Coordinates of C-alpha atoms and ligand atoms in Angstrom, one line a residue:
M1 CA -55.3 -50.4 -0.2
S2 CA -52.3 -48.2 0.8
K3 CA -52.3 -44.6 -0.1
P4 CA -49.8 -43.6 -2.8
N5 CA -46.7 -41.7 -1.6
I6 CA -46.6 -38.2 -3.0
L7 CA -43.6 -35.8 -2.9
V8 CA -44.9 -32.2 -2.5
M9 CA -42.1 -29.9 -3.5
G10 CA -43.5 -26.6 -2.4
P11 CA -46.6 -24.9 -0.9
M12 CA -50.0 -24.7 -2.5
Y13 CA -53.3 -23.3 -1.3
Q14 CA -53.6 -24.5 2.3
P15 CA -57.2 -25.9 2.3
K16 CA -56.4 -27.9 -0.8
L17 CA -53.1 -29.0 0.6
D18 CA -55.0 -30.3 3.6
E19 CA -57.3 -32.3 1.3
L20 CA -54.3 -33.6 -0.6
E21 CA -52.7 -34.7 2.7
A22 CA -55.9 -36.4 3.8
A23 CA -56.3 -38.4 0.6
Y24 CA -52.6 -39.4 0.0
T25 CA -49.4 -40.1 2.0
C26 CA -47.8 -36.7 1.3
H27 CA -44.2 -35.8 2.1
R28 CA -43.4 -32.0 2.2
V29 CA -40.0 -31.5 0.7
W30 CA -39.8 -27.8 1.3
T31 CA -40.1 -28.1 5.1
A32 CA -38.1 -31.3 5.4
D33 CA -35.0 -31.2 7.6
D34 CA -33.2 -33.3 5.0
P35 CA -34.9 -32.8 1.6
A36 CA -32.3 -34.9 -0.3
G37 CA -32.6 -37.7 2.2
L38 CA -36.4 -37.7 2.0
I39 CA -36.3 -37.8 -1.8
A40 CA -33.8 -40.7 -1.7
R41 CA -35.9 -42.6 0.8
L42 CA -39.0 -42.4 -1.4
A43 CA -37.3 -42.8 -4.8
P44 CA -37.8 -46.6 -5.1
D45 CA -41.6 -46.3 -5.4
C46 CA -42.6 -42.6 -5.8
E47 CA -44.7 -42.2 -9.0
I48 CA -46.2 -38.7 -8.3
V49 CA -44.7 -35.3 -7.6
V50 CA -46.8 -32.2 -6.8
T51 CA -45.0 -28.9 -7.4
N52 CA -45.9 -25.3 -8.0
G53 CA -45.1 -22.9 -10.9
G54 CA -42.3 -21.2 -9.1
R55 CA -40.6 -24.4 -7.7
G56 CA -41.0 -26.5 -10.8
L57 CA -39.0 -29.7 -11.2
K58 CA -35.6 -30.0 -12.8
A59 CA -34.4 -32.9 -14.9
D60 CA -31.9 -33.9 -12.2
E61 CA -34.7 -34.2 -9.7
M62 CA -36.7 -36.4 -12.1
K63 CA -33.7 -38.6 -12.7
Q64 CA -33.6 -39.3 -8.9
L65 CA -37.1 -40.8 -9.1
P66 CA -37.0 -43.8 -11.5
K67 CA -40.7 -44.6 -11.0
L68 CA -41.9 -41.1 -11.6
K69 CA -45.0 -41.0 -13.8
L70 CA -46.8 -37.7 -13.0
V71 CA -45.8 -34.2 -12.2
A72 CA -48.9 -32.2 -11.1
C73 CA -48.2 -28.5 -11.1
F74 CA -50.2 -26.0 -9.0
G75 CA -50.1 -23.2 -11.6
V76 CA -50.5 -22.7 -15.3
G77 CA -46.9 -21.7 -16.0
V78 CA -44.7 -24.8 -16.3
D79 CA -41.5 -23.0 -17.4
A80 CA -39.7 -24.2 -14.2
I81 CA -40.5 -27.9 -15.1
D82 CA -38.1 -29.6 -17.5
L83 CA -40.8 -30.5 -20.0
A84 CA -38.4 -32.0 -22.6
H85 CA -37.0 -34.4 -20.0
A86 CA -40.5 -35.3 -18.8
K87 CA -41.7 -36.0 -22.4
A88 CA -38.6 -38.0 -23.3
N89 CA -39.1 -40.2 -20.2
G90 CA -42.8 -40.7 -20.4
I91 CA -43.6 -38.6 -17.4
A92 CA -46.9 -36.8 -17.7
V93 CA -47.2 -33.1 -16.6
T94 CA -50.4 -31.4 -15.6
N95 CA -51.1 -27.7 -14.9
T96 CA -54.0 -25.5 -13.9
P97 CA -55.2 -23.5 -17.0
D98 CA -58.4 -21.5 -17.4
V99 CA -59.4 -21.3 -13.7
L100 CA -57.0 -18.5 -13.1
T101 CA -57.4 -16.5 -16.3
E102 CA -59.9 -13.9 -15.2
D103 CA -58.1 -13.1 -11.9
V104 CA -54.7 -12.8 -13.7
A105 CA -56.3 -10.5 -16.3
D106 CA -57.9 -8.4 -13.6
M107 CA -54.4 -8.0 -12.0
A108 CA -53.0 -6.9 -15.3
L109 CA -55.6 -4.2 -15.5
A110 CA -55.2 -3.2 -11.9
L111 CA -51.4 -2.8 -12.5
L112 CA -52.1 -0.9 -15.7
L113 CA -54.5 1.5 -14.2
G114 CA -52.4 1.8 -11.0
T115 CA -49.4 2.7 -13.1
V116 CA -51.1 5.1 -15.5
R117 CA -53.1 6.9 -12.8
R118 CA -50.3 6.5 -10.2
I119 CA -52.6 5.0 -7.6
P120 CA -49.9 3.7 -5.1
Q121 CA -48.1 7.0 -5.5
G122 CA -51.4 8.8 -4.6
D123 CA -51.8 6.5 -1.6
R124 CA -48.4 7.4 -0.3
F125 CA -49.0 11.0 -1.0
V126 CA -52.1 11.0 1.2
R127 CA -50.5 8.9 4.0
E128 CA -47.4 11.0 4.1
G129 CA -49.4 14.2 4.6
R130 CA -48.1 15.7 1.4
W131 CA -51.6 16.6 0.2
L132 CA -51.8 19.2 3.0
K133 CA -49.1 21.1 1.1
G134 CA -50.7 21.0 -2.3
G135 CA -52.1 18.7 -5.0
M136 CA -50.5 15.6 -6.3
G137 CA -50.3 16.6 -10.0
I138 CA -51.8 15.4 -13.3
T139 CA -51.4 11.9 -14.7
M140 CA -51.7 10.2 -18.1
S141 CA -54.9 8.5 -19.2
L142 CA -55.6 5.0 -20.4
Q143 CA -58.5 6.2 -22.6
R144 CA -58.0 5.8 -26.3
K145 CA -54.5 4.4 -26.0
R146 CA -53.0 1.6 -28.1
V147 CA -52.4 -1.5 -26.1
G148 CA -50.0 -4.2 -27.4
V149 CA -50.4 -7.7 -25.9
V150 CA -47.4 -10.0 -26.0
G151 CA -49.0 -13.5 -26.2
L152 CA -52.6 -13.6 -27.1
G153 CA -53.5 -16.8 -25.2
R154 CA -56.1 -17.4 -22.6
I155 CA -54.9 -14.6 -20.3
G156 CA -53.8 -12.3 -23.1
R157 CA -57.3 -12.5 -24.7
A158 CA -58.9 -11.8 -21.3
I159 CA -56.7 -8.7 -20.9
A160 CA -57.5 -7.5 -24.4
K161 CA -61.2 -7.8 -23.7
R162 CA -60.9 -5.7 -20.5
C163 CA -58.7 -3.1 -22.3
A164 CA -61.4 -2.7 -25.0
A165 CA -63.7 -1.4 -22.3
F166 CA -61.3 1.6 -21.9
N167 CA -61.8 2.5 -25.5
T168 CA -58.3 1.3 -26.5
D169 CA -57.0 -0.2 -29.8
I170 CA -55.5 -3.6 -29.4
G171 CA -52.5 -5.1 -31.2
Y172 CA -50.7 -8.3 -30.3
F173 CA -47.5 -10.2 -30.9
G174 CA -47.0 -14.0 -30.8
P175 CA -46.0 -16.9 -32.9
N176 CA -49.4 -17.4 -34.6
P177 CA -51.8 -14.7 -35.9
K178 CA -55.4 -15.4 -34.8
S179 CA -58.3 -15.5 -37.3
D180 CA -61.0 -15.1 -34.7
V181 CA -60.1 -11.6 -33.4
D182 CA -60.0 -8.2 -35.1
Y183 CA -57.0 -7.0 -33.2
T184 CA -53.9 -5.9 -35.2
Y185 CA -51.3 -8.6 -35.5
F186 CA -47.6 -7.7 -35.4
K187 CA -45.0 -10.4 -36.3
D188 CA -42.3 -8.3 -34.8
I189 CA -42.4 -7.2 -31.1
V190 CA -40.4 -4.0 -31.8
A191 CA -43.0 -3.0 -34.4
L192 CA -45.7 -3.7 -31.9
A193 CA -44.0 -1.6 -29.2
Q194 CA -43.4 1.3 -31.7
W195 CA -47.2 1.2 -32.5
A196 CA -48.3 0.8 -28.9
D197 CA -48.6 3.2 -25.9
V198 CA -48.9 0.2 -23.5
L199 CA -47.2 -3.2 -23.8
I200 CA -48.5 -6.0 -21.6
A201 CA -46.6 -9.3 -21.4
A202 CA -48.9 -12.4 -21.1
C203 CA -46.8 -15.1 -22.7
P204 CA -45.3 -18.2 -21.0
G205 CA -41.8 -18.0 -19.5
G206 CA -39.0 -20.4 -20.5
P207 CA -36.2 -20.5 -23.1
A208 CA -38.6 -19.7 -26.1
T209 CA -39.6 -16.3 -24.6
Y210 CA -36.4 -15.4 -22.8
R211 CA -36.0 -11.6 -23.0
V212 CA -38.6 -11.4 -25.8
V213 CA -39.4 -8.0 -24.4
S214 CA -36.0 -6.7 -25.4
R215 CA -34.1 -3.4 -24.8
A216 CA -35.1 -2.4 -28.3
A217 CA -38.8 -3.2 -27.7
L218 CA -38.7 -1.1 -24.5
Q219 CA -36.9 1.8 -26.2
A220 CA -39.5 1.6 -29.0
L221 CA -42.3 1.9 -26.4
G222 CA -40.6 5.2 -25.4
P223 CA -40.7 7.9 -22.7
D224 CA -44.5 7.9 -22.5
G225 CA -44.8 4.2 -22.8
V226 CA -46.2 1.9 -20.1
F227 CA -44.9 -1.7 -19.7
V228 CA -47.0 -4.2 -17.7
N229 CA -45.7 -7.7 -16.8
I230 CA -47.9 -10.5 -15.4
A231 CA -46.1 -13.2 -17.4
R232 CA -42.6 -14.1 -16.0
G233 CA -39.6 -12.0 -15.1
S234 CA -37.6 -14.0 -17.7
V235 CA -39.6 -12.5 -20.6
V236 CA -38.2 -9.0 -20.2
D237 CA -34.6 -7.7 -20.2
Q238 CA -34.9 -6.5 -16.6
T239 CA -31.5 -4.7 -16.5
A240 CA -32.4 -2.7 -19.7
M241 CA -35.9 -2.1 -18.2
I242 CA -34.5 -0.6 -15.0
E243 CA -32.0 1.6 -16.9
L244 CA -34.6 2.9 -19.3
L245 CA -37.1 3.6 -16.5
A246 CA -34.4 5.4 -14.5
S247 CA -33.3 7.6 -17.5
G248 CA -36.9 8.4 -18.6
A249 CA -36.4 6.6 -21.9
L250 CA -39.3 4.3 -20.8
G251 CA -42.2 6.0 -19.1
S252 CA -43.4 3.6 -16.4
A253 CA -44.0 0.0 -15.5
G254 CA -46.4 -2.2 -13.5
L255 CA -44.8 -5.5 -12.5
D256 CA -46.1 -8.6 -10.8
V257 CA -43.2 -10.8 -11.8
F258 CA -39.4 -10.4 -11.6
D259 CA -36.1 -12.2 -12.2
D260 CA -34.9 -14.1 -9.1
E261 CA -38.1 -13.7 -7.1
P262 CA -38.5 -12.7 -4.3
R263 CA -35.4 -10.5 -4.6
V264 CA -36.3 -7.2 -6.4
P265 CA -33.3 -5.0 -7.3
A266 CA -32.8 -1.9 -5.1
E267 CA -32.6 0.2 -8.2
L268 CA -36.1 -0.9 -9.2
I269 CA -37.5 -0.3 -5.7
A270 CA -36.0 3.2 -5.7
L271 CA -37.9 4.3 -8.8
Q272 CA -41.2 6.3 -8.4
N273 CA -42.5 5.4 -11.9
V274 CA -43.1 1.8 -11.2
V275 CA -45.8 -0.2 -9.4
L276 CA -44.5 -3.4 -7.8
H277 CA -46.5 -6.4 -6.8
P278 CA -45.3 -9.7 -5.3
H279 CA -46.4 -12.2 -7.9
Q280 CA -50.0 -12.3 -6.7
A281 CA -52.0 -12.3 -10.0
S282 CA -53.7 -15.6 -9.3
A283 CA -53.7 -15.3 -5.5
T284 CA -57.4 -15.0 -4.7
H285 CA -59.2 -17.5 -2.5
P286 CA -61.6 -18.8 -5.3
T287 CA -58.9 -19.0 -7.9
R288 CA -56.3 -20.7 -5.6
A289 CA -59.1 -23.1 -4.5
A290 CA -60.0 -23.9 -8.1
M291 CA -56.3 -24.4 -9.0
G292 CA -55.9 -26.8 -6.0
Q293 CA -59.0 -28.7 -7.0
L294 CA -57.5 -29.2 -10.5
V295 CA -54.4 -30.7 -8.9
L296 CA -56.6 -33.1 -6.9
D297 CA -58.7 -33.9 -10.0
N298 CA -55.6 -34.7 -12.0
L299 CA -54.2 -36.9 -9.2
A300 CA -57.6 -38.8 -8.9
A301 CA -57.7 -39.4 -12.6
F302 CA -54.1 -40.7 -12.6
V303 CA -54.7 -43.0 -9.6
A304 CA -57.9 -44.4 -11.2
G305 CA -56.2 -44.9 -14.6
R306 CA -58.4 -42.3 -16.3
A307 CA -57.3 -39.6 -18.8
L308 CA -55.7 -36.7 -17.1
V309 CA -57.9 -33.6 -16.8
T310 CA -55.4 -30.9 -17.8
P311 CA -52.3 -32.4 -19.3
V312 CA -49.7 -30.0 -20.6
Ligands
NAP401 P1 -51.7 -19.8 -23.0 O1 -53.1 -19.8 -23.2 O2 -50.9 -21.0 -23.4 O3 -51.2 -18.5 -23.8 C1 -49.8 -18.3 -24.0 C2 -49.7 -17.4 -25.3 O4 -48.3 -17.0 -25.4 C3 -50.1 -18.0 -26.6 O5 -51.0 -17.2 -27.2 C4 -48.8 -18.1 -27.4 O6 -49.0 -17.9 -28.7 C5 -48.0 -17.0 -26.8 N1 -46.6 -17.2 -27.0 C6 -45.9 -18.4 -27.0 N2 -44.6 -18.2 -27.3 C7 -44.5 -16.8 -27.5 C8 -43.4 -16.0 -27.9 N3 -42.2 -16.5 -28.1 N4 -43.7 -14.7 -27.9 C9 -44.9 -14.2 -27.7 N5 -45.9 -14.9 -27.4 C10 -45.8 -16.2 -27.3 O7 -51.3 -19.5 -21.5 P2 -52.1 -18.6 -20.4 O8 -53.0 -19.5 -19.6 O9 -52.6 -17.4 -21.1 O10 -50.8 -18.2 -19.5 C11 -49.8 -17.4 -20.0 C12 -48.7 -17.3 -18.9 O11 -49.1 -16.3 -17.9 C13 -48.3 -18.5 -18.1 O12 -47.5 -19.4 -18.9 C14 -47.6 -17.9 -16.9 O13 -46.2 -17.8 -17.2 C15 -48.2 -16.5 -16.8 N6 -49.0 -16.5 -15.6 C16 -48.6 -15.6 -14.6 C17 -49.4 -15.5 -13.4 C18 -49.0 -14.6 -12.3 O14 -49.3 -14.9 -11.2 N7 -48.4 -13.5 -12.6 C19 -50.5 -16.3 -13.3 C20 -50.9 -17.2 -14.3 C21 -50.1 -17.3 -15.5 P3 -49.8 -18.8 -29.8 O15 -51.2 -18.7 -29.4 O16 -49.5 -18.2 -31.1 O17 -49.2 -20.2 -29.6

């Protein structure tokens, strides 16, 4: 039996990409000399696309593949995939939930502690020999602070659990209050930000959450407030965030995600009250391997005509 043709739109964890390429006839779009020509050549029979959270798949691209039946995403965030178009056209979408939750939550805490205790700034202080001329100065503490989580889903809950270990109070904002937690629910994000010392974005990207962390929310967080984003750049008003950080109206920020990655505005890079990280929250060997395995498991289920493992 011939192996199915798969269009692979962007990179995924290399050892799992190797397994994918051994099991199927894969065509790498992101390294192709003529990506449009490659897609056109495979269009008559290609049923499967593998993509990643950043690359996604647009409606126009799906329209070019009349036989498309499955978009398997390496990543939990599917905001770059046109889900409405996929649904309307009977195209299944899978993602990689759960397996990345703990590492992403760890990164949120690393960014939070790094920002509050100014760990990268301390690293630079030692390396640049400034310690020889005097101490670095005093920082804020995370202890006994109020932490507001935007999006109490899988990752948001894992973040809240970790924050509780730092003797913090937890509040959260999202569409639906949860009956199985004793955290404080806020139905308005500005009210959550007013209450909180720390705001952590852990919701999905996409139109429904576009700029949900608004200028007003960041202003409410205030001059001592800390904002952490491991969600998507789109969920925060980045222009307002930079202005408020620069003026001191917002205290500090720890950011794994940005608008228009990998381009980070020079104004943000120039600030000393931010900790910047290149969208690496799930980027550990075990988690990336587990994400890749889920892509393989979903493809195997699809090819065998079984139920998909993690449909969106
Ligand atoms: P999840 O379990 O589906 O949780 C998403 C949560 O967001 C849900 O609790 C949902 O609320 C909430 N939400 C939905 N719309 C919202 C809105 N308008 N405002 C506030 N909250 C809203 O997803 P997850 O597995 O935790 O992943 C969350 C996101 O993290 C992903 O979609 C992805 O964008 C991001 N992520 C980033 C990285 C990284 O490398 N930085 C890695 C993995 C994931 P309800 O429960 O009320 O529906």
